[in-house]
Coordinates of C-alpha atoms in Angstrom, one line a residue:
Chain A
X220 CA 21.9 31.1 145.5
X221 CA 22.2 34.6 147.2
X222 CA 24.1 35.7 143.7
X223 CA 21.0 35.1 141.7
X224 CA 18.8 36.3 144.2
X225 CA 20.3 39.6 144.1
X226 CA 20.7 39.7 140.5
X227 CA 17.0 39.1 140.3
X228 CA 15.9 41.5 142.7
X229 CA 17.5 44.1 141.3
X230 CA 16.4 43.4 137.6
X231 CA 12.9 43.0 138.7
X232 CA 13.3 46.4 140.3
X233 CA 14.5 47.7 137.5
X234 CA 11.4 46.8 135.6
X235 CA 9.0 47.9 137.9
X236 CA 10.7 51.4 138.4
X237 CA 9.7 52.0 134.6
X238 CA 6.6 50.3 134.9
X239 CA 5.7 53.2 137.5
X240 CA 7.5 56.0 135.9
X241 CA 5.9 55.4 132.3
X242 CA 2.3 55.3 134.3
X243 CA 2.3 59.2 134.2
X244 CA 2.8 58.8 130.5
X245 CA -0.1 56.8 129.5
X246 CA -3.0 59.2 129.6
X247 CA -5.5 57.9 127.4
X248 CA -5.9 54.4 125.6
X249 CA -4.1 55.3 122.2
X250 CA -0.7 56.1 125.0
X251 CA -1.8 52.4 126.7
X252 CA -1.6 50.2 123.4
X253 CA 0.4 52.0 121.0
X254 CA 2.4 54.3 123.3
X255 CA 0.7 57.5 121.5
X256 CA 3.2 57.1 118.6
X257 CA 5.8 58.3 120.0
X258 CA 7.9 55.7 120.6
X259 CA 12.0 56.3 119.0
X260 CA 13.6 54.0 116.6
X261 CA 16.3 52.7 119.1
X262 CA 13.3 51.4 122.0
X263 CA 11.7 50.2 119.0
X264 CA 13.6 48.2 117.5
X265 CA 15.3 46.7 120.5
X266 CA 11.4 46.0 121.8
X267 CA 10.9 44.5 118.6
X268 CA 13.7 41.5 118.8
X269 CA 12.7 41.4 122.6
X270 CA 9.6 40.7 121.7
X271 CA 9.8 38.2 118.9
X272 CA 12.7 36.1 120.6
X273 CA 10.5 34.7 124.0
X274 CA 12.1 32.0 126.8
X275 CA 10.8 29.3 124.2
X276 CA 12.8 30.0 121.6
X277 CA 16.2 30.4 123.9
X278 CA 15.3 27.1 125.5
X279 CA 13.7 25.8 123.3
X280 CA 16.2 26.6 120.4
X281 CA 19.4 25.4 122.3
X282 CA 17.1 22.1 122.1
X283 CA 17.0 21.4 118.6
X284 CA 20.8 23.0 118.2
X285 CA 21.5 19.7 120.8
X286 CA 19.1 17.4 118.6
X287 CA 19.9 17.9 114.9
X288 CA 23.3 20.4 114.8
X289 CA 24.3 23.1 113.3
X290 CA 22.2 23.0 110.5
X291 CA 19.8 24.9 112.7
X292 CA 21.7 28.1 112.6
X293 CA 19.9 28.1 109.3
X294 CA 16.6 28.7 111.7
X295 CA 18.1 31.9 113.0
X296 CA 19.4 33.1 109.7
X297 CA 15.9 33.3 108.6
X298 CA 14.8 34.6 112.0
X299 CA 17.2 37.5 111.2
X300 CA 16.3 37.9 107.3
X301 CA 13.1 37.3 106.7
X302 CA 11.5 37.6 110.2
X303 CA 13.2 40.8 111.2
X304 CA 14.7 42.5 108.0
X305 CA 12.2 41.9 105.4
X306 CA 9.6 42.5 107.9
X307 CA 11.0 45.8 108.9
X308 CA 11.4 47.1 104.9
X309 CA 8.4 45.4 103.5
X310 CA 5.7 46.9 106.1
X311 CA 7.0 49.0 108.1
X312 CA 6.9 51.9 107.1
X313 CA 3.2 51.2 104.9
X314 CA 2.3 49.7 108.1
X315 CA 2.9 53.0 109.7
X316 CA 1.7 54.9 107.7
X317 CA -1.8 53.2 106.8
X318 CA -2.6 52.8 110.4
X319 CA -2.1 56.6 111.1
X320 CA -4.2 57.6 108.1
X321 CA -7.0 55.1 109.6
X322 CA -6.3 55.8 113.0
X323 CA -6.2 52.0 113.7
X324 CA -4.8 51.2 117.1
X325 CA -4.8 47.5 116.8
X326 CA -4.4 44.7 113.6
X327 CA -8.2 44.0 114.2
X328 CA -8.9 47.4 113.4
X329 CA -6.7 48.0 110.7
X330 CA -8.7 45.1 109.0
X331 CA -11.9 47.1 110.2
X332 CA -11.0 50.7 108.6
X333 CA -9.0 49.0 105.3
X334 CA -11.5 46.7 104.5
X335 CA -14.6 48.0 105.7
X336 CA -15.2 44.9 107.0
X337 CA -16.6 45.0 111.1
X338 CA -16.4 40.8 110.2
X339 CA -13.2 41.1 109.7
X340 CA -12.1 43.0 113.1
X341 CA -14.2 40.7 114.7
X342 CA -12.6 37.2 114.2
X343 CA -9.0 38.6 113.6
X344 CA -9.7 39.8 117.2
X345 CA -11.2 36.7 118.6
X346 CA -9.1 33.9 116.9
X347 CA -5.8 36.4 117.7
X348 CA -6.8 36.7 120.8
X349 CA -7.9 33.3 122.0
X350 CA -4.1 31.5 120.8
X351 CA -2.5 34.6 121.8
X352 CA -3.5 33.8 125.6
X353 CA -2.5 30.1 125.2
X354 CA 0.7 31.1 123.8
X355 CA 1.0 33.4 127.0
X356 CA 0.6 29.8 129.2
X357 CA 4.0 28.4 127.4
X358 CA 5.6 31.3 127.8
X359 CA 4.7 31.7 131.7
X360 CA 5.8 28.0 131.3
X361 CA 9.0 28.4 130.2
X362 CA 10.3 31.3 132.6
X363 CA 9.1 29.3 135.8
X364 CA 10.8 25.6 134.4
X365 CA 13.7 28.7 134.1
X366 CA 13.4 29.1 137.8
X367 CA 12.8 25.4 138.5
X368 CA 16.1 24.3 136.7
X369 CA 18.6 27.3 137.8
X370 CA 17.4 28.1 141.2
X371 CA 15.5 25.1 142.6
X372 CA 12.7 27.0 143.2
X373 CA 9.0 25.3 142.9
X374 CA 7.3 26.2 139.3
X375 CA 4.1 27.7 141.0
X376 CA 7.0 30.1 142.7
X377 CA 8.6 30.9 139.1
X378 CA 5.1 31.3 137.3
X379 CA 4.1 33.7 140.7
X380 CA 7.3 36.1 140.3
X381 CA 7.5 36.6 136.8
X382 CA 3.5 37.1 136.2
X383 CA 3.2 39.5 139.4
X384 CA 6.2 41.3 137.9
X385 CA 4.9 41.9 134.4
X386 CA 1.2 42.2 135.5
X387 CA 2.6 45.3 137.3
X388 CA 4.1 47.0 135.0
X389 CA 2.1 46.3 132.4
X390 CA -1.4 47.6 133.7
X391 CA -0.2 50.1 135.5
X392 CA 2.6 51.5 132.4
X393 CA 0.4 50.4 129.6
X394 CA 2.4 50.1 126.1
X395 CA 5.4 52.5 127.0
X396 CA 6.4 50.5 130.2
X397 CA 6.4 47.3 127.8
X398 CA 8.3 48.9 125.7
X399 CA 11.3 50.1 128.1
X400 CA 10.9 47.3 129.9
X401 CA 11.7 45.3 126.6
X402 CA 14.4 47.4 125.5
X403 CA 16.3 46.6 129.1
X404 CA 15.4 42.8 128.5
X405 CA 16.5 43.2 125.1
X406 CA 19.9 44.4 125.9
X407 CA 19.9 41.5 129.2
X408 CA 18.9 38.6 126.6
X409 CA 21.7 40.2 124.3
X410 CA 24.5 40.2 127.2
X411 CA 23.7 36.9 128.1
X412 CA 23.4 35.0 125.0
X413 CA 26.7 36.7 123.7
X414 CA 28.2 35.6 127.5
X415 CA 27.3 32.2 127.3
X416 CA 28.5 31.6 123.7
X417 CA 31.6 33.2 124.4
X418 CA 32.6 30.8 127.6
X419 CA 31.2 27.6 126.2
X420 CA 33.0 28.1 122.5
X421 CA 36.4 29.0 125.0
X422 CA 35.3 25.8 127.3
X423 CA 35.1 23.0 124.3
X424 CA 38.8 25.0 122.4
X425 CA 36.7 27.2 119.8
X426 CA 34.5 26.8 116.7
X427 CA 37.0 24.0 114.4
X428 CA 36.8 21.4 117.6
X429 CA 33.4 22.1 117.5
X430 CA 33.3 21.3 114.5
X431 CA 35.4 17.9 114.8
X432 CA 33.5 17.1 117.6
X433 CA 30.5 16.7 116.5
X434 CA 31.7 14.8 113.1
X435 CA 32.9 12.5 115.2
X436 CA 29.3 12.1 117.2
X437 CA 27.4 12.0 113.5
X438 CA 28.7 13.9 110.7
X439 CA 25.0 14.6 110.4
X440 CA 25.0 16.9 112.8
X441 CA 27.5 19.1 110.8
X442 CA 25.9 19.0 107.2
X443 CA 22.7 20.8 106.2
X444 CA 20.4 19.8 106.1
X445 CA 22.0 16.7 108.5
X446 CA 19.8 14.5 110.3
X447 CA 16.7 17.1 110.6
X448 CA 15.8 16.9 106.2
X449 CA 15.0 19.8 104.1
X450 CA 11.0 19.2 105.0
X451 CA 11.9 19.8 108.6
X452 CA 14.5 22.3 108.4
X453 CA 12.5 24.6 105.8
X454 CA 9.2 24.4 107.4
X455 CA 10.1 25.1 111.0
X456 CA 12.6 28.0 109.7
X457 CA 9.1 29.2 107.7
X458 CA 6.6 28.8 111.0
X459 CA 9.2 30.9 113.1
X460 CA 10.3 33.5 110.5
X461 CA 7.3 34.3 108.3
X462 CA 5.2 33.5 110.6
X463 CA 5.7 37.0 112.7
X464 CA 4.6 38.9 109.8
X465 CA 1.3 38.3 111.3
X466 CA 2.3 38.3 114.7
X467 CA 0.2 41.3 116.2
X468 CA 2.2 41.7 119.3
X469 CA 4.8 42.5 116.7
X470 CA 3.7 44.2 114.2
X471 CA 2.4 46.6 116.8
X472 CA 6.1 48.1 116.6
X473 CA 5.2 49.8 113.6
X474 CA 2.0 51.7 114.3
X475 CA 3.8 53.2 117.6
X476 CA 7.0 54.1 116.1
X477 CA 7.3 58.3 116.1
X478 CA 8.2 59.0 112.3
X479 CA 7.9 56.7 109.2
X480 CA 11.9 58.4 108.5
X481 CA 13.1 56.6 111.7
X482 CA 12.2 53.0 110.5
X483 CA 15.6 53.5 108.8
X484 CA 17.6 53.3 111.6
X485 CA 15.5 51.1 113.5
X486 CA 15.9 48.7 110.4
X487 CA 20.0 48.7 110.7
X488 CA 19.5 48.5 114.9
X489 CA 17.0 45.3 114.8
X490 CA 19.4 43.5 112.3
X491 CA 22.1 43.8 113.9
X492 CA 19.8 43.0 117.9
X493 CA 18.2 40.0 115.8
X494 CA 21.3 38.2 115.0
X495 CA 21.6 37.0 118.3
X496 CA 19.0 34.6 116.7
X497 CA 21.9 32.3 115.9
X498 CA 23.6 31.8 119.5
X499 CA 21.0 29.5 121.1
X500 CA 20.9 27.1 118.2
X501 CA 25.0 27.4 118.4
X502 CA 25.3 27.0 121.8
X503 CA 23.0 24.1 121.9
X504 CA 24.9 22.3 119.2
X505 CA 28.1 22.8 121.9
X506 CA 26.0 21.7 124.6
X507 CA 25.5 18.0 122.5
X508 CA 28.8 17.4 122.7
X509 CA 29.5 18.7 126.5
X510 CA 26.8 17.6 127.9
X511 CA 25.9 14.4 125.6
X512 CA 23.7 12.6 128.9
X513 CA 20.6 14.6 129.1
X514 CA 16.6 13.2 129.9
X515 CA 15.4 15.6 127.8
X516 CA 17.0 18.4 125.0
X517 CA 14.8 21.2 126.7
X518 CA 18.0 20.8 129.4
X519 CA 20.8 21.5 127.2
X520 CA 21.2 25.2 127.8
X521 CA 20.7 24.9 131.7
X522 CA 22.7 22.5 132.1
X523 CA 25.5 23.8 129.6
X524 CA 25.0 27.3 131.7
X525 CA 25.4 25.3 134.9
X526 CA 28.8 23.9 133.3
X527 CA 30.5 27.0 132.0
X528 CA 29.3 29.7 133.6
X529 CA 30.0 30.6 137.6
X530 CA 27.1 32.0 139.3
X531 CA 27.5 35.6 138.6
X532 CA 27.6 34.0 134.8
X533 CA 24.4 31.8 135.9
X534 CA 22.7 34.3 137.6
X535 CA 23.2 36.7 134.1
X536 CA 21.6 33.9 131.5
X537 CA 18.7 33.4 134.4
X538 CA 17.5 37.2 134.2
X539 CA 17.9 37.1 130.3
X540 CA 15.9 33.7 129.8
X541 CA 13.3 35.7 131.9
X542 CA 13.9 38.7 130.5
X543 CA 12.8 37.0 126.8
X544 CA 10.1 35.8 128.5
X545 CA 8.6 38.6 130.5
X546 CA 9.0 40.8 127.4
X547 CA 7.2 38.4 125.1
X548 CA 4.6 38.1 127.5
X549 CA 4.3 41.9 128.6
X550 CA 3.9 43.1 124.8
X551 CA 0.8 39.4 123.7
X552 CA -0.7 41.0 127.3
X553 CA -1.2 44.8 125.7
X554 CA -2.3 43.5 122.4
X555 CA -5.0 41.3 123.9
X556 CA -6.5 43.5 126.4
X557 CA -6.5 46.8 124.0
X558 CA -8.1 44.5 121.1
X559 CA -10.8 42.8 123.5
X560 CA -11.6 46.5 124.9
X561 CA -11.4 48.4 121.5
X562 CA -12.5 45.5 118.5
X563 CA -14.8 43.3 121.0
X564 CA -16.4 45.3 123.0
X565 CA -16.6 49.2 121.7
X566 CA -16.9 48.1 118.1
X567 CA -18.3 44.4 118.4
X568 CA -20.6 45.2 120.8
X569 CA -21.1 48.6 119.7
X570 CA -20.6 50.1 123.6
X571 CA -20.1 53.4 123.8
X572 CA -17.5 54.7 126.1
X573 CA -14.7 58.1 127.7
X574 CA -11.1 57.8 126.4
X575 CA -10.6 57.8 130.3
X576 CA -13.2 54.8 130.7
X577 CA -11.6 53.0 127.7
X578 CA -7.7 53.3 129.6
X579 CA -9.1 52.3 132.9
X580 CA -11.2 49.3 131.3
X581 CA -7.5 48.2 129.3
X582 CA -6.2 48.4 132.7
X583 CA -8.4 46.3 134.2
X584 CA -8.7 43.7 131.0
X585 CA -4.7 43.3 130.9
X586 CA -4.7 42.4 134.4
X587 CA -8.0 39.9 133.9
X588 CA -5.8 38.4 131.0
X589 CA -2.7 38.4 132.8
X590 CA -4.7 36.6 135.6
X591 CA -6.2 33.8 133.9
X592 CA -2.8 33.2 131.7
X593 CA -1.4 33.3 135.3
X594 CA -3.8 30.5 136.8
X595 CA -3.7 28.7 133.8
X596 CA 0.0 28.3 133.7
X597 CA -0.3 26.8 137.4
X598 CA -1.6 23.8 136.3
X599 CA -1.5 23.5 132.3
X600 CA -4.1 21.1 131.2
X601 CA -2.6 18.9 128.4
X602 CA -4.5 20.2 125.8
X603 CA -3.0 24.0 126.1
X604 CA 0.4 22.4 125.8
X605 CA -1.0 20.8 122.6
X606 CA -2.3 23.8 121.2
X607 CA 0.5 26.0 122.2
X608 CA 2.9 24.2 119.1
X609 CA 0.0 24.9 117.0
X610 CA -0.7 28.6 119.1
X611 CA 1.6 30.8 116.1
X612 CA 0.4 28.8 112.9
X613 CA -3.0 29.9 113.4
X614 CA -2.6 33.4 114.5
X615 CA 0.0 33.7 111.4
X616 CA -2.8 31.8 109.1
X617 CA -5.4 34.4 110.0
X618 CA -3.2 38.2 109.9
X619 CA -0.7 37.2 107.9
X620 CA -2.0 37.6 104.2
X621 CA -4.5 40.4 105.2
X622 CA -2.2 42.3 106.7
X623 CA 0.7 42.1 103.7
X624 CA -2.2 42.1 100.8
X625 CA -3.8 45.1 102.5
X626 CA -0.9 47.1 102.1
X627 CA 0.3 46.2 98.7
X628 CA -2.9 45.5 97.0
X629 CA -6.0 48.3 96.1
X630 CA -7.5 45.4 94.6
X631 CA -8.3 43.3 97.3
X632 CA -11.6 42.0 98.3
X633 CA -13.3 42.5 101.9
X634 CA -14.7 39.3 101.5
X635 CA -12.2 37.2 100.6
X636 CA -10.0 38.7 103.1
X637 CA -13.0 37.1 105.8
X638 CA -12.7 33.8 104.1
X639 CA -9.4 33.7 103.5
X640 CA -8.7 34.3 107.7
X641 CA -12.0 31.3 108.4
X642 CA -10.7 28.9 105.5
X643 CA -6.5 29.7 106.6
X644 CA -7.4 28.7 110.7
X645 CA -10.1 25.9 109.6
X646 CA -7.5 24.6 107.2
X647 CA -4.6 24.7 109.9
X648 CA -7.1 23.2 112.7
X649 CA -7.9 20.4 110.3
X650 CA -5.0 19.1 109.3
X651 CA -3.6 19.1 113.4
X652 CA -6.5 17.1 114.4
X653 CA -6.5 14.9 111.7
X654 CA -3.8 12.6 112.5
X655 CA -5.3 12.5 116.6
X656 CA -8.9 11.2 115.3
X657 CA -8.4 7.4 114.9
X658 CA -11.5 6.8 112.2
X659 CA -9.8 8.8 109.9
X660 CA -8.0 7.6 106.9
X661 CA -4.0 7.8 107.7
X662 CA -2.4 10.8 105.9
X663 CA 0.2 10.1 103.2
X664 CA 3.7 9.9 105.4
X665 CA 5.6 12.3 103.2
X666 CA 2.4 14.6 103.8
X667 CA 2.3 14.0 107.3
X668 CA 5.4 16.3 108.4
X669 CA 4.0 19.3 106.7
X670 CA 3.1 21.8 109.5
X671 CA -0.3 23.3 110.0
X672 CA 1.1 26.6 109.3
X673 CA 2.5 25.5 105.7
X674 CA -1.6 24.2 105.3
X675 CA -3.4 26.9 106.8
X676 CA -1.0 29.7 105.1
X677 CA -1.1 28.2 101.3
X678 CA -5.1 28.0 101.6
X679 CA -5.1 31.7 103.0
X680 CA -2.9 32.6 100.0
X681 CA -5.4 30.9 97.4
X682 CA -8.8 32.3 98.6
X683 CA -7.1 36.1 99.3
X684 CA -6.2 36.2 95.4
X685 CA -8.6 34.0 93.6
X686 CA -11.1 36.2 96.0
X687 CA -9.9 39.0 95.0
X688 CA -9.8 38.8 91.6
X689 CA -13.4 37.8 90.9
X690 CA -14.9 39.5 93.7
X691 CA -15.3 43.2 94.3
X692 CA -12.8 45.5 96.4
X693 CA -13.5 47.8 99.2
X694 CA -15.2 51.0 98.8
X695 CA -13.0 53.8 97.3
X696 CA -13.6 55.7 100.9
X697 CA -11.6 53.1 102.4
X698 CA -9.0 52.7 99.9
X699 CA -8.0 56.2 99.5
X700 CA -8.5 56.8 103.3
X701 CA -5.9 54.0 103.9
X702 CA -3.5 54.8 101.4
X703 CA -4.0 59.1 101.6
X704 CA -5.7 59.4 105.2
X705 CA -8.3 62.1 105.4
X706 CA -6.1 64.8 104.9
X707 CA -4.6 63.2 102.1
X708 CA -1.3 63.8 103.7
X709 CA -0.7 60.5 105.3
X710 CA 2.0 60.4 107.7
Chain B
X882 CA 35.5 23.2 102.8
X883 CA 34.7 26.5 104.7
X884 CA 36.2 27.9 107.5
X885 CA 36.1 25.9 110.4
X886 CA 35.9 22.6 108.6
X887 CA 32.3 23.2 108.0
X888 CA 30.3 22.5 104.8
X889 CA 29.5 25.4 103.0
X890 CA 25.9 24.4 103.0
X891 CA 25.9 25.5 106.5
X892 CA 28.5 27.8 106.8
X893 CA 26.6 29.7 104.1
X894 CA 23.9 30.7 107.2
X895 CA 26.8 33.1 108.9
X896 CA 26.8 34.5 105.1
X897 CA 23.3 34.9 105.2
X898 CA 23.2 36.5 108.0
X899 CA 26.4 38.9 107.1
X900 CA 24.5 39.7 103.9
X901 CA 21.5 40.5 105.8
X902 CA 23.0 43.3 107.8
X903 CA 24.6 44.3 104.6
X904 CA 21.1 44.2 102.8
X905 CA 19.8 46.4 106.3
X906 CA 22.5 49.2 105.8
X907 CA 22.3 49.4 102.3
X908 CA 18.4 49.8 102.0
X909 CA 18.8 52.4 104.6
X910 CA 21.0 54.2 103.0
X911 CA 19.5 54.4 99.4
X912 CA 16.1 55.6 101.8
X913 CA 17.5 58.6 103.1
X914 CA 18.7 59.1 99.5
X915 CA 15.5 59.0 97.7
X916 CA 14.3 61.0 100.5
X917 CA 17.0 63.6 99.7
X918 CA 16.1 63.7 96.3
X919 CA 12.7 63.8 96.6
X920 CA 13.0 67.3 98.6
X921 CA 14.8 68.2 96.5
X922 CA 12.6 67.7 93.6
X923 CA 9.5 69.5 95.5
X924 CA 11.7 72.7 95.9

């Protein structure tokens, strides 16, 4: 116990050091959510996988490793391609360069100056916003069931530490603390994943007897797509690859990186971070055969830690489980706060207000944020943990195709870019409450395992380019300002 | 069978992810490239 307490203490320490020494950086509200853009390709891209890889999806992945095999190192294959390296070559550097010739700090208002559309910035800002804070709750969730399981502390104890902790660092360091910060908890979440791996692949004799082992459990959970199906296996790899393409808290990265050039490294650097992707669901599949007995899946990598590793070991994977989650949470806290004070109430609410009053009013919103998420994650009502599942699909169904179409195509309408976020989100909602209202007619079964994000995705698609291509594009101001900036230089 | 006695149907994910780094290194690459010869071409 006094191992991991010490560990802790002095990671936590760590954090809040650069929490405090990144505060004399952030001098105005462009340094507190975007870091002034001036943010290097290694920080960057290390920040990035921090970011995108929370507590859920280490837990949470080593689950479904345990449940359906190794065909679910398929999900962190995509992770890695299609979440991290397409992302990173496909808009990153358009991504960086549109929202320096607009001057757009946040996704809302990148919609706002590309489209012309104050709509637009509006309900990208207050649907984003909204799931991004009940996303926050699971993630708060996670770390303290973290603490619950490996150091028999009390959740409201785990969910106190880790939101004081980032709450710190984050309102006092703004974006440039979250991003250190991340970079350290990348490099923890790295050491420990790769530690854990390595002991349990030694513990059960390496990856053949892994192999054998679990044929001789259900051969299922060797082939692909084994017991999960290709329905299951493709839509959940889709959900948590694609689906960051419209993750603000992500795409973020790219409007803060220093030069459009260094995207090139940072492109090789995240690969390589990112494929870390694959351990959890490997190590979970390791955990079903040496730790078959378990209540629940979510206790496969706890209690495989608690097996392999000694308490130095333990003490490791405990900081990098939080570590994923303070990270995740640090960088959904920044975009929240700077897209409530900048979209909702500058632009939405057309206040007028200092570049000091604007940083001292992110300040204060990231800590409000961070204080509800906080109080919220105390006592989860039911229907957070419901909508948390649900949380990515519709912040994915509302950026995503915007965001890529905005880009890539001159052509594309202002207004259908409105409907295409209300119809994508209505048609996500719909189809996850439909099966929960009784007096509905059931939904066809093969139907039925289609996730919301699959729904609310293909109708964004469908109204962004039908839309488009009767309706009328933006103004020629904002297209050229997008793709040329002011100065017709772009960046 | 692949290495490991696994399928190749799931062994092919390590090979996706191999080619992914590849795919990373290479596109950087080719960047700095058609940066070069773009400077090239405006001196």
């Amino acid at each position: 116990m006094m191992i991991y307490v010490a560990v802790l203490v002095v990671y936590l320490g760590i954090l809040a050091v650069i929490g405090m020494v990144m505060s004399s950086r952030s001098k105005s509200a462009g340094d507190f959510a975007i870091g002034g853009r001036s943010v290097g390709p290694w920080v960057t891209a290390l920040s990035f996988v921090a970011a995108y890889y929370s507590s859920v999806v280490i837990i949470g992945g080593g689950a479904f490793g345990w449940r359906f095999g190794l065909s679910t190192l398929w999900v962190g294959a995509g992770n890695v391609l299609i979440g991290t390296t397409l992302a990173w070559i496909v808009l990153g550097r358009r991504i960086r360069r549109f929202t320096a010739n607009l001057d757009a700090m946040t996704l809302p208002g990148f919609f706002a100056g590309r489209y012309g559309s104050e709509s637009s910035r509006i309900f990208s800002a207050a649907a984003t916003g909204l799931f991004l804070i009940i996303y926050n709750v699971s993630v708060l969730k996670g770390m303290a069931n973290a603490f619950e399981v490996l150091m028999d502390l009390p959740y409201w104890a785990g969910v106190v530490i880790s939101g004081v902790v980032i709450l710190f660092y984050t309102a006092v360091g703004g974006y440039l603390a979250v991003v250190w910060t991340s970079m350290v908890q990348a490099l923890v979440m790295i050491a420990a994943l790769v530690l854990l791996t390595f002991m349990s692949l030694q513990h059960i004799g390496g990856m053949g007897e892994l192999v054998t082992r679990l044929n001789a459990i259900d051969p299922g959970l060797v082939n692909t797509p084994g017991i999960w199906g290709w329905a299951g296996l493709i839509s959940f790899t889709l959900i948590v690859s694609l689906g960051t393409w419209g993750m603000p808290q992500l795409i973020v990265r790219f409007y803060s990186i220093k030069d459009a050039k260094m995207l090139r490294v940072g492109t090789v650097v995240v690969t390589l971070g990112a494929s870390i992707a694959l351990l959890p669901y490997l190590t979970g599949a390791v955990a079903r055969v040496l730790v078959p007995e378990l209540d629940s899946a979510d206790q496969a990598i706890p209690a495989l830690t608690q097996l392999v590793l000694n308490d130095w070991g333990g003490a490791l994977f405990l900081a990098g489980v939080v570590a994923a989650g303070m990270s995740t949470f640090a960088g959904v806290l920044i975009i929240i706060s700077s897209s409530m004070v900048r979209d909702v109430w500058i632009h939405g609410l057309r206040r007028t207000m200092t570049p000091a009053a604007e940083l001292k009013a992110n300040r204060i919103m990231s800590l409000a944020v961070g204080v509800i998420s906080l109080l919220i994650a105390l006592r989860p009502p039911a229907l957070v943990l419901v909508l948390t599942a649900f949380s990515w699909a519709v912040i994915a169904s509302t950026n995503l195709w915007p965001l890529l179409f905005g880009v890539y195509w001159k052509r594309t309408s202002p207004r259908a870019t409105l409907w295409s976020m209300i119809l994508g989100v209505s048609a996500a909602l719909i189809w996850f409450v439909w099966p929960k209202i009784g007096a509905l007619p059931s939904l066809p079964a093969t139907w039925a395992g289609v996730h919301g994000f699959v729904v609310g995705t293909a109708v964004g698609l469908v109204v962004i380019v039908v839309g488009s291509l009767i309706g009328r594009p933006a103004t020629d101001t904002a297209v050229q300002k997008s793709w040329h900036g002011t100065t017709g230089t772009g960046s | 069978m692949a290495p490991f006695g696994m399928p190749w149907t799931t062994f092919s994910a390590f090979l996706v992810l191999g080619g992914t780094i590849l795919l990373a290194i290479v596109w950087a690459a080719l960047d700095k490239l058609r940066e070069s010869d773009d400077r090239e071409n405006a001196q």
